Coordinates of N, CA and C in Angstrom, one line a residue:
Chain A
G1 N 103.9 -6.0 60.6 CA 103.0 -5.9 61.7 C 101.6 -5.4 61.3
D2 N 100.8 -5.3 62.3 CA 99.4 -4.9 62.1 C 99.4 -3.4 61.6
S3 N 98.4 -3.1 60.8 CA 98.3 -1.7 60.4 C 96.8 -1.4 60.0
V4 N 96.4 -0.1 60.1 CA 95.1 0.3 59.7 C 95.2 1.5 58.8
T5 N 94.6 1.5 57.7 CA 94.6 2.7 56.7 C 93.2 3.2 56.6
Q6 N 93.0 4.5 56.8 CA 91.7 5.0 56.6 C 91.8 6.3 55.8
M7 N 90.7 6.6 55.1 CA 90.7 7.8 54.2 C 91.1 9.0 54.9
E8 N 91.8 9.9 54.2 CA 92.2 11.1 54.8 C 91.0 12.1 54.8
G9 N 91.0 13.0 55.8 CA 90.0 14.0 55.8 C 90.6 15.3 55.5
P10 N 89.9 16.4 55.8 CA 88.6 16.3 56.4 C 87.5 16.0 55.3
V11 N 86.4 15.4 55.8 CA 85.3 15.2 55.0 C 84.2 16.2 55.4
T12 N 83.7 16.9 54.4 CA 82.6 17.9 54.7 C 81.4 17.5 54.0
L13 N 80.3 17.3 54.7 CA 79.0 16.9 54.2 C 77.9 17.8 54.6
S14 N 76.9 17.9 53.8 CA 75.7 18.6 54.3 C 74.8 17.7 55.1
E15 N 74.1 18.3 56.0 CA 73.2 17.5 56.9 C 72.3 16.6 56.0
E16 N 72.0 15.4 56.5 CA 71.2 14.4 55.8 C 71.9 13.7 54.7
A17 N 73.2 14.0 54.4 CA 73.9 13.3 53.3 C 74.3 11.9 53.8
F18 N 74.7 11.1 52.9 CA 75.2 9.8 53.2 C 76.7 9.8 53.4
L19 N 77.1 9.1 54.5 CA 78.5 9.1 54.9 C 79.1 7.7 54.6
T20 N 80.3 7.7 54.0 CA 81.2 6.5 54.0 C 82.6 7.0 54.4
I21 N 83.2 6.3 55.4 CA 84.6 6.5 55.7 C 85.2 5.2 55.5
N22 N 86.2 5.1 54.6 CA 86.8 3.8 54.2 C 87.9 3.5 55.2
C23 N 88.0 2.2 55.5 CA 89.0 1.7 56.4 C 89.4 0.3 55.9
T24 N 90.7 0.1 55.7 CA 91.3 -1.2 55.4 C 92.3 -1.6 56.4
Y25 N 92.6 -2.9 56.6 CA 93.6 -3.3 57.6 C 94.5 -4.4 57.1
T26 N 95.6 -4.5 57.8 CA 96.5 -5.6 57.6 C 96.8 -6.2 58.9
A27 N 96.5 -7.5 59.0 CA 96.8 -8.2 60.3 C 96.9 -9.7 60.1
T28 N 97.6 -10.3 61.0 CA 97.7 -11.8 61.0 C 96.6 -12.3 61.9
G29 N 96.1 -13.4 61.7 CA 95.1 -14.0 62.5 C 93.8 -13.4 62.3
Y30 N 93.0 -13.3 63.3 CA 91.6 -12.8 63.2 C 91.3 -11.7 64.1
P31 N 91.7 -10.5 63.7 CA 91.5 -9.4 64.7 C 90.1 -9.0 64.9
S32 N 89.8 -8.3 66.0 CA 88.5 -7.6 66.2 C 88.7 -6.2 65.6
L33 N 87.6 -5.6 65.1 CA 87.7 -4.3 64.4 C 86.8 -3.3 65.2
F34 N 87.2 -2.1 65.2 CA 86.5 -1.1 66.0 C 86.4 0.2 65.2
W35 N 85.4 1.0 65.5 CA 85.4 2.4 65.2 C 85.3 3.2 66.5
Y36 N 86.2 4.1 66.7 CA 86.1 5.0 67.8 C 85.8 6.4 67.3
V37 N 85.1 7.2 68.2 CA 84.8 8.6 67.8 C 85.3 9.6 68.8
Q38 N 85.8 10.7 68.4 CA 86.3 11.7 69.3 C 85.6 13.0 69.0
Y39 N 84.6 13.4 69.8 CA 83.9 14.6 69.6 C 84.8 15.8 70.1
P40 N 84.5 17.0 69.5 CA 85.4 18.1 69.9 C 85.5 18.3 71.4
G41 N 86.7 18.4 71.9 CA 86.9 18.6 73.3 C 86.7 17.4 74.2
E42 N 86.4 16.3 73.6 CA 86.2 15.1 74.4 C 87.2 14.0 74.2
G43 N 87.1 13.0 75.0 CA 88.0 11.8 74.8 C 87.4 10.8 73.8
L44 N 88.2 9.9 73.4 CA 87.8 8.8 72.5 C 86.7 7.9 73.1
Q45 N 85.8 7.5 72.4 CA 84.8 6.6 72.9 C 84.5 5.6 71.8
L46 N 84.2 4.4 72.2 CA 83.9 3.3 71.2 C 82.5 3.6 70.6
L47 N 82.5 3.5 69.2 CA 81.3 3.8 68.5 C 80.6 2.4 68.2
L48 N 81.4 1.5 67.6 CA 80.9 0.2 67.3 C 82.1 -0.8 67.1
K49 N 81.7 -2.1 67.1 CA 82.8 -3.1 66.9 C 82.2 -4.3 66.2
A50 N 83.2 -5.1 65.7 CA 82.8 -6.4 65.1 C 84.0 -7.4 65.4
T51 N 83.6 -8.5 65.8 CA 84.7 -9.5 66.3 C 85.0 -10.6 65.3
K52 N 84.2 -10.8 64.3 CA 84.5 -11.9 63.4 C 83.9 -11.5 62.0
A53 N 84.4 -12.2 61.0 CA 84.1 -12.0 59.6 C 82.6 -12.0 59.4
D54 N 82.1 -11.0 58.6 CA 80.7 -10.8 58.3 C 79.8 -10.2 59.4
D55 N 80.4 -10.0 60.5 CA 79.7 -9.3 61.6 C 79.4 -7.9 61.2
K56 N 78.3 -7.4 61.6 CA 78.0 -5.9 61.4 C 77.9 -5.3 62.7
G57 N 78.7 -4.3 63.0 CA 78.5 -3.4 64.2 C 77.7 -2.3 63.8
S58 N 76.9 -1.8 64.8 CA 76.0 -0.7 64.6 C 75.7 0.0 65.9
N59 N 75.6 1.4 65.8 CA 75.3 2.2 66.9 C 75.0 3.6 66.4
K60 N 74.0 4.2 67.0 CA 73.7 5.6 66.7 C 73.4 5.9 65.2
G61 N 73.0 4.9 64.5 CA 72.7 5.0 63.0 C 73.9 4.7 62.2
F62 N 75.1 4.5 62.8 CA 76.3 4.1 62.1 C 76.4 2.6 62.0
E63 N 77.0 2.1 60.9 CA 77.2 0.7 60.6 C 78.5 0.5 60.0
A64 N 79.1 -0.7 60.3 CA 80.3 -1.2 59.6 C 80.3 -2.7 59.6
T65 N 80.6 -3.3 58.4 CA 80.6 -4.7 58.3 C 82.1 -5.2 58.1
Y66 N 82.4 -6.2 58.9 CA 83.7 -6.9 58.9 C 83.8 -7.7 57.6
R67 N 84.6 -7.2 56.6 CA 84.8 -7.9 55.4 C 86.2 -8.5 55.3
K68 N 86.3 -9.8 55.6 CA 87.6 -10.5 55.6 C 88.2 -10.6 54.2
E69 N 87.4 -10.8 53.2 CA 87.9 -11.0 51.9 C 88.5 -9.7 51.3
T70 N 88.0 -8.6 51.7 CA 88.6 -7.3 51.3 C 89.4 -6.6 52.4
T71 N 89.5 -7.3 53.5 CA 90.2 -6.7 54.7 C 89.7 -5.2 54.9
S72 N 88.4 -5.1 55.0 CA 87.8 -3.7 55.1 C 86.8 -3.7 56.3
F73 N 86.6 -2.4 56.7 CA 85.6 -2.2 57.8 C 85.1 -0.8 57.6
H74 N 84.4 -0.5 56.5 CA 84.0 0.9 56.2 C 82.9 1.3 57.0
L75 N 82.9 2.6 57.5 CA 81.9 3.1 58.3 C 80.9 3.8 57.4
E76 N 79.6 3.6 57.7 CA 78.5 4.2 56.9 C 77.4 4.8 57.8
K77 N 76.8 5.8 57.3 CA 75.6 6.3 58.0 C 74.7 6.9 56.9
G78 N 73.5 6.6 56.9 CA 72.6 7.0 55.9 C 72.2 8.5 55.8
S79 N 72.2 9.1 57.0 CA 71.8 10.5 57.0 C 72.5 11.2 58.2
V80 N 73.6 12.0 57.9 CA 74.4 12.5 59.0 C 73.7 13.8 59.6
Q81 N 74.0 14.1 60.8 CA 73.6 15.3 61.5 C 74.8 16.1 61.9
V82 N 74.5 17.4 62.2 CA 75.5 18.3 62.6 C 76.3 17.7 63.8
S83 N 75.5 17.1 64.7 CA 76.1 16.5 65.9 C 77.0 15.4 65.7
D84 N 77.1 14.9 64.4 CA 78.0 13.8 64.1 C 79.4 14.3 63.8
S85 N 79.6 15.6 63.7 CA 80.9 16.2 63.5 C 81.9 15.8 64.5
A86 N 82.9 15.2 64.1 CA 83.9 14.6 65.1 C 85.0 14.0 64.2
V87 N 86.0 13.4 65.0 CA 87.1 12.6 64.3 C 86.8 11.2 64.5
Y88 N 86.9 10.4 63.5 CA 86.5 9.0 63.6 C 87.8 8.2 63.3
F89 N 88.1 7.2 64.2 CA 89.3 6.4 64.2 C 88.9 4.9 64.0
C90 N 89.4 4.3 63.0 CA 89.3 2.9 62.8 C 90.4 2.2 63.5
A91 N 90.1 1.0 64.1 CA 91.2 0.3 64.9 C 91.0 -1.2 64.8
L92 N 92.1 -1.9 65.1 CA 92.0 -3.3 65.2 C 92.7 -3.8 66.4
S93 N 92.2 -4.9 66.9 CA 92.7 -5.5 68.2 C 93.3 -6.8 67.8
D94 N 94.6 -7.0 68.1 CA 95.2 -8.3 67.8 C 94.5 -9.4 68.5
S95 N 94.2 -10.4 67.8 CA 93.5 -11.6 68.5 C 94.4 -12.4 69.3
R96 N 95.7 -12.1 69.3 CA 96.7 -12.9 70.1 C 97.0 -12.2 71.3
G97 N 97.4 -12.9 72.3 CA 97.9 -12.3 73.5 C 97.0 -11.3 74.1
Y98 N 97.5 -10.1 74.4 CA 96.8 -9.1 75.2 C 95.9 -8.2 74.4
Q99 N 95.8 -8.4 73.1 CA 94.8 -7.6 72.3 C 95.3 -6.2 72.1
K100 N 96.5 -6.0 71.7 CA 97.1 -4.7 71.4 C 96.2 -4.0 70.3
V101 N 95.9 -2.8 70.5 CA 95.0 -2.1 69.6 C 95.9 -1.2 68.7
T102 N 95.7 -1.3 67.4 CA 96.3 -0.4 66.4 C 95.3 0.5 65.8
F103 N 95.6 1.8 65.8 CA 94.7 2.8 65.3 C 95.1 3.3 64.0
G104 N 94.1 3.7 63.2 CA 94.3 4.5 62.0 C 94.6 6.0 62.4
T105 N 94.8 6.8 61.4 CA 95.2 8.2 61.6 C 94.0 9.1 61.9
G106 N 92.8 8.6 61.7 CA 91.6 9.4 62.0 C 91.1 10.1 60.8
T107 N 89.8 10.3 60.7 CA 89.2 11.1 59.6 C 88.3 12.1 60.3
K108 N 88.5 13.4 60.0 CA 87.7 14.4 60.6 C 86.5 14.6 59.7
L109 N 85.3 14.6 60.3 CA 84.0 14.8 59.6 C 83.4 16.1 60.1
Q110 N 83.1 16.9 59.1 CA 82.4 18.1 59.4 C 81.0 18.1 58.7
V111 N 79.9 18.3 59.4 CA 78.6 18.3 58.9 C 78.1 19.7 59.0
I112 N 77.7 20.3 57.9 CA 77.2 21.6 57.8 C 75.7 21.6 57.6
P113 N 75.0 22.6 58.3 CA 73.5 22.6 58.2 C 73.1 23.0 56.8
Chain B
G1 N 79.1 5.5 86.8 CA 80.3 5.4 87.6 C 81.4 6.2 87.0
A2 N 82.5 6.3 87.7 CA 83.6 7.1 87.3 C 84.3 6.5 86.1
G3 N 84.7 7.3 85.2 CA 85.5 6.8 84.0 C 87.0 7.0 84.3
V4 N 87.8 6.9 83.2 CA 89.2 7.1 83.3 C 89.5 8.5 83.5
S5 N 90.3 8.9 84.5 CA 90.7 10.3 84.7 C 92.2 10.4 84.5
Q6 N 92.5 11.6 84.0 CA 93.9 12.0 83.8 C 94.2 13.3 84.4
S7 N 95.4 13.5 84.9 CA 95.8 14.8 85.4 C 97.3 15.0 85.1
P8 N 97.7 16.3 84.9 CA 96.8 17.4 84.7 C 96.1 17.4 83.4
S9 N 95.1 18.2 83.2 CA 94.5 18.3 81.8 C 95.4 19.0 80.9
N10 N 96.1 20.0 81.3 CA 97.0 20.7 80.5 C 98.3 20.9 81.3
K11 N 99.5 20.8 80.6 CA 100.7 21.0 81.2 C 101.6 21.8 80.2
V12 N 102.1 22.9 80.7 CA 103.1 23.7 79.9 C 104.4 23.6 80.6
T13 N 105.5 23.3 79.9 CA 106.8 23.1 80.6 C 107.8 23.7 79.7
E14 N 109.0 23.9 80.2 CA 110.1 24.4 79.5 C 111.0 23.2 79.0
K15 N 111.6 23.4 77.9 CA 112.5 22.4 77.3 C 113.5 22.0 78.4
G16 N 113.7 20.7 78.5 CA 114.7 20.2 79.5 C 114.2 19.8 80.8
K17 N 112.9 20.2 81.1 CA 112.3 19.9 82.4 C 111.7 18.5 82.4
D18 N 111.5 17.9 83.5 CA 110.8 16.6 83.6 C 109.4 16.8 83.9
V19 N 108.5 15.9 83.4 CA 107.1 16.0 83.7 C 106.5 14.7 84.0
E20 N 105.5 14.7 84.9 CA 104.8 13.4 85.2 C 103.3 13.6 84.9
L21 N 102.8 12.6 84.2 CA 101.4 12.6 83.8 C 100.8 11.4 84.5
R22 N 99.6 11.6 85.0 CA 98.9 10.6 85.9 C 97.7 10.1 85.2
C23 N 97.4 8.8 85.4 CA 96.2 8.2 84.9 C 95.6 7.3 86.0
D24 N 94.3 7.6 86.2 CA 93.5 6.8 87.2 C 92.5 5.9 86.3
P25 N 92.7 4.6 86.2 CA 91.8 3.8 85.4 C 90.5 3.5 86.1
I26 N 89.6 2.9 85.3 CA 88.4 2.5 85.9 C 88.7 1.3 86.9
S27 N 88.1 1.4 88.0 CA 88.3 0.3 89.1 C 88.0 -1.1 88.5
G28 N 89.0 -1.9 88.7 CA 88.8 -3.3 88.3 C 89.4 -3.6 86.9
H29 N 89.7 -2.6 86.2 CA 90.3 -2.8 84.9 C 91.8 -3.2 85.0
T30 N 92.1 -4.4 84.5 CA 93.5 -4.9 84.7 C 94.4 -4.4 83.7
A31 N 94.0 -4.0 82.5 CA 94.8 -3.6 81.5 C 94.8 -2.0 81.4
L32 N 96.0 -1.4 81.2 CA 96.1 0.0 81.0 C 97.1 0.3 79.9
Y33 N 96.7 1.3 79.1 CA 97.5 1.7 77.9 C 97.8 3.2 78.0
W34 N 98.9 3.5 77.4 CA 99.3 4.9 77.2 C 99.5 5.1 75.7
Y35 N 98.9 6.2 75.2 CA 99.1 6.6 73.8 C 99.5 8.0 73.7
R36 N 100.0 8.4 72.5 CA 100.3 9.8 72.3 C 99.6 10.2 71.0
Q37 N 99.0 11.4 71.0 CA 98.3 11.9 69.8 C 98.9 13.2 69.5
S38 N 99.7 13.3 68.4 CA 100.2 14.5 68.0 C 99.2 15.2 67.1
L39 N 99.4 16.5 66.9 CA 98.4 17.3 66.1 C 98.3 16.7 64.7
G40 N 97.1 16.4 64.3 CA 96.8 15.9 63.0 C 97.3 14.5 62.8
Q41 N 97.7 13.8 63.8 CA 98.2 12.4 63.7 C 97.2 11.5 64.4
G42 N 97.4 10.2 64.1 CA 96.6 9.2 64.8 C 97.2 8.9 66.2
L43 N 96.8 7.8 66.7 CA 97.2 7.5 68.1 C 98.4 6.6 68.0
E44 N 99.4 7.0 68.7 CA 100.7 6.3 68.7 C 100.8 5.5 70.1
F45 N 100.9 4.2 70.0 CA 100.9 3.4 71.2 C 102.3 3.6 71.9
L46 N 102.2 3.7 73.2 CA 103.5 3.9 74.0 C 103.8 2.7 74.8
I47 N 102.8 2.3 75.7 CA 103.1 1.2 76.6 C 101.8 0.6 77.1
Y48 N 101.9 -0.7 77.4 CA 100.8 -1.5 77.9 C 101.1 -2.1 79.3
F49 N 100.2 -2.0 80.2 CA 100.3 -2.7 81.5 C 99.3 -3.7 81.7
Q50 N 99.6 -4.8 82.2 CA 98.7 -5.9 82.7 C 99.0 -6.0 84.2
G51 N 98.1 -5.5 85.0 CA 98.4 -5.4 86.4 C 99.5 -4.4 86.6
N52 N 100.5 -4.7 87.3 CA 101.6 -3.8 87.6 C 102.8 -4.0 86.6
S53 N 102.7 -5.0 85.8 CA 103.9 -5.3 84.9 C 103.6 -4.7 83.5
A54 N 104.6 -4.5 82.7 CA 104.5 -3.9 81.4 C 105.1 -4.9 80.4
P55 N 104.2 -5.7 79.9 CA 104.7 -6.7 78.9 C 105.1 -6.1 77.5
D56 N 104.6 -4.9 77.3 CA 104.9 -4.3 76.0 C 105.3 -2.8 76.2
K57 N 106.5 -2.5 76.0 CA 107.0 -1.1 76.1 C 107.5 -0.6 74.8
S58 N 107.1 -1.4 73.7 CA 107.8 -1.1 72.4 C 107.5 0.2 71.9
G59 N 106.5 0.9 72.3 CA 106.2 2.2 71.8 C 106.8 3.4 72.4
L60 N 107.5 3.2 73.5 CA 108.2 4.3 74.1 C 109.3 4.8 73.2
P61 N 109.2 6.1 72.8 CA 110.1 6.7 71.8 C 111.6 6.8 72.1
S62 N 111.9 6.9 73.4 CA 113.3 7.0 73.8 C 113.4 6.7 75.3
D63 N 114.6 6.6 75.7 CA 114.8 6.3 77.2 C 114.5 7.4 78.1
R64 N 114.1 8.5 77.5 CA 113.6 9.6 78.4 C 112.2 9.4 78.9
F65 N 111.5 8.4 78.2 CA 110.1 8.1 78.6 C 110.1 6.8 79.5
S66 N 109.4 6.9 80.6 CA 109.2 5.7 81.4 C 107.8 5.8 82.0
A67 N 107.3 4.6 82.5 CA 106.0 4.6 83.1 C 106.0 3.5 84.1
E68 N 105.2 3.7 85.1 CA 105.0 2.7 86.1 C 103.5 2.6 86.5
R69 N 103.2 1.5 87.1 CA 101.8 1.3 87.6 C 101.9 0.7 89.0
T70 N 101.2 1.2 89.9 CA 101.2 0.6 91.3 C 99.9 0.2 91.7
G71 N 99.9 -0.9 92.5 CA 98.6 -1.4 93.0 C 97.6 -1.9 92.0
G72 N 98.1 -2.1 90.8 CA 97.2 -2.5 89.7 C 96.2 -1.4 89.4
S73 N 96.5 -0.2 89.7 CA 95.6 0.9 89.5 C 96.3 2.1 88.9
V74 N 96.7 3.1 89.6 CA 97.2 4.4 89.1 C 98.5 4.1 88.3
S75 N 98.6 4.9 87.2 CA 99.8 4.8 86.4 C 100.4 6.2 86.2
T76 N 101.7 6.3 86.2 CA 102.4 7.5 85.9 C 103.3 7.4 84.7
L77 N 103.2 8.3 83.8 CA 104.1 8.4 82.7 C 105.0 9.6 82.9
T78 N 106.3 9.3 82.9 CA 107.3 10.3 83.2 C 108.1 10.6 81.9
I79 N 108.3 11.8 81.6 CA 109.1 12.3 80.5 C 110.2 13.1 81.1
Q80 N 111.5 12.7 80.9 CA 112.6 13.4 81.4 C 113.2 14.3 80.3
R81 N 113.8 15.4 80.7 CA 114.5 16.3 79.8 C 113.6 16.5 78.5
T82 N 112.4 17.1 78.8 CA 111.4 17.2 77.7 C 112.0 18.0 76.5
Q83 N 111.6 17.6 75.3 CA 111.9 18.3 74.1 C 110.7 18.8 73.4
Q84 N 110.8 19.7 72.5 CA 109.6 20.3 71.8 C 108.8 19.3 71.1
E85 N 109.5 18.3 70.6 CA 108.8 17.2 69.8 C 107.9 16.3 70.7
D86 N 108.1 16.5 72.0 CA 107.2 15.7 73.0 C 105.9 16.4 73.1
S87 N 105.7 17.6 72.6 CA 104.4 18.2 72.7 C 103.3 17.4 72.0
A88 N 102.3 17.1 72.7 CA 101.2 16.2 72.2 C 100.1 16.1 73.2
V89 N 99.1 15.4 72.9 CA 98.1 14.9 73.9 C 98.4 13.5 74.3
Y90 N 98.6 13.3 75.5 CA 98.9 11.9 76.0 C 97.6 11.3 76.6
L91 N 97.2 10.2 76.0 CA 95.9 9.5 76.3 C 96.2 8.2 77.1
C92 N 95.4 8.0 78.1 CA 95.4 6.8 78.8 C 94.1 6.0 78.6
A93 N 94.2 4.7 78.5 CA 92.9 3.9 78.4 C 93.1 2.7 79.3
S94 N 91.9 2.3 79.8 CA 91.9 1.0 80.6 C 90.9 0.1 80.0
S95 N 91.1 -1.2 80.3 CA 90.3 -2.2 79.6 C 90.1 -3.4 80.5
P96 N 88.9 -3.9 80.6 CA 88.8 -5.2 81.3 C 89.2 -6.3 80.4
S97 N 88.9 -6.2 79.1 CA 89.3 -7.1 78.0 C 88.7 -6.5 76.7
G98 N 89.5 -6.4 75.7 CA 89.0 -6.0 74.4 C 88.8 -4.5 74.3
E99 N 87.5 -4.0 74.6 CA 87.2 -2.6 74.4 C 88.0 -1.8 75.4
Q100 N 88.5 -0.6 74.9 CA 89.2 0.3 75.7 C 88.4 1.5 76.1
F101 N 88.6 2.0 77.3 CA 87.9 3.2 77.8 C 89.0 4.2 78.0
F102 N 88.8 5.4 77.3 CA 89.8 6.4 77.3 C 89.5 7.5 78.2
G103 N 90.6 8.1 78.8 CA 90.5 9.3 79.5 C 90.5 10.5 78.6
P104 N 90.3 11.7 79.2 CA 90.3 12.9 78.4 C 91.6 13.4 77.9
G105 N 92.7 12.8 78.4 CA 94.0 13.2 77.9 C 94.6 14.3 78.7
T106 N 96.0 14.4 78.6 CA 96.8 15.5 79.1 C 97.4 16.2 77.9
R107 N 97.2 17.5 77.7 CA 97.8 18.2 76.6 C 99.1 18.7 77.1
L108 N 100.2 18.3 76.6 CA 101.6 18.7 77.0 C 102.1 19.6 76.0
T109 N 102.6 20.8 76.4 CA 103.2 21.8 75.5 C 104.6 22.0 76.1
V110 N 105.6 21.8 75.3 CA 107.0 22.0 75.7 C 107.5 23.3 74.9
L111 N 107.8 24.3 75.7 CA 108.2 25.6 75.0 C 109.7 25.6 74.8

């Protein structure tokens, strides 16, 4: 079945550091790929998405590129801020049927001033 | 506009009691999902509704768990004879198609 593997956290960075959170997936067909973010005390919200190979999703300075050849969707940001501290979930949506979403286990990011 | 709402936000119950968790999706969203998030874990899929029917119940962990949706809107997740391992945050999401919109969750603690 479908699965998502993302790097374990927590990840601790200093403000303005470069961020990479790795995500790889296993799926049949052509899934859509997502990054969701969960800020402290809040619900999950969509950060960015990509629906086909080589697409780049971007939002709030974050980017991720859908790499079919490496089955990856790594999240990057050039300069993190304290306000980026949150848990980040990589996810994929089955392209068949009702688009069941499979989530990774989440990576906690802590940015220190 | 209003997002997905869930109630209660927190629920503490004793082992063996039944609990009901409620989800109000965004108006017009035909798809509704329930997930469970245990401490330090990812999101565990429980059940999916399309309208009032549930084509995929494969994530329900045992027959103590059940869910229904009425009027293509509100959904209720019921856990009977709660166990301590049921303690988790239960998340609901609704979707028009593709992207999911999540509620704030219900934190369930079984003593």
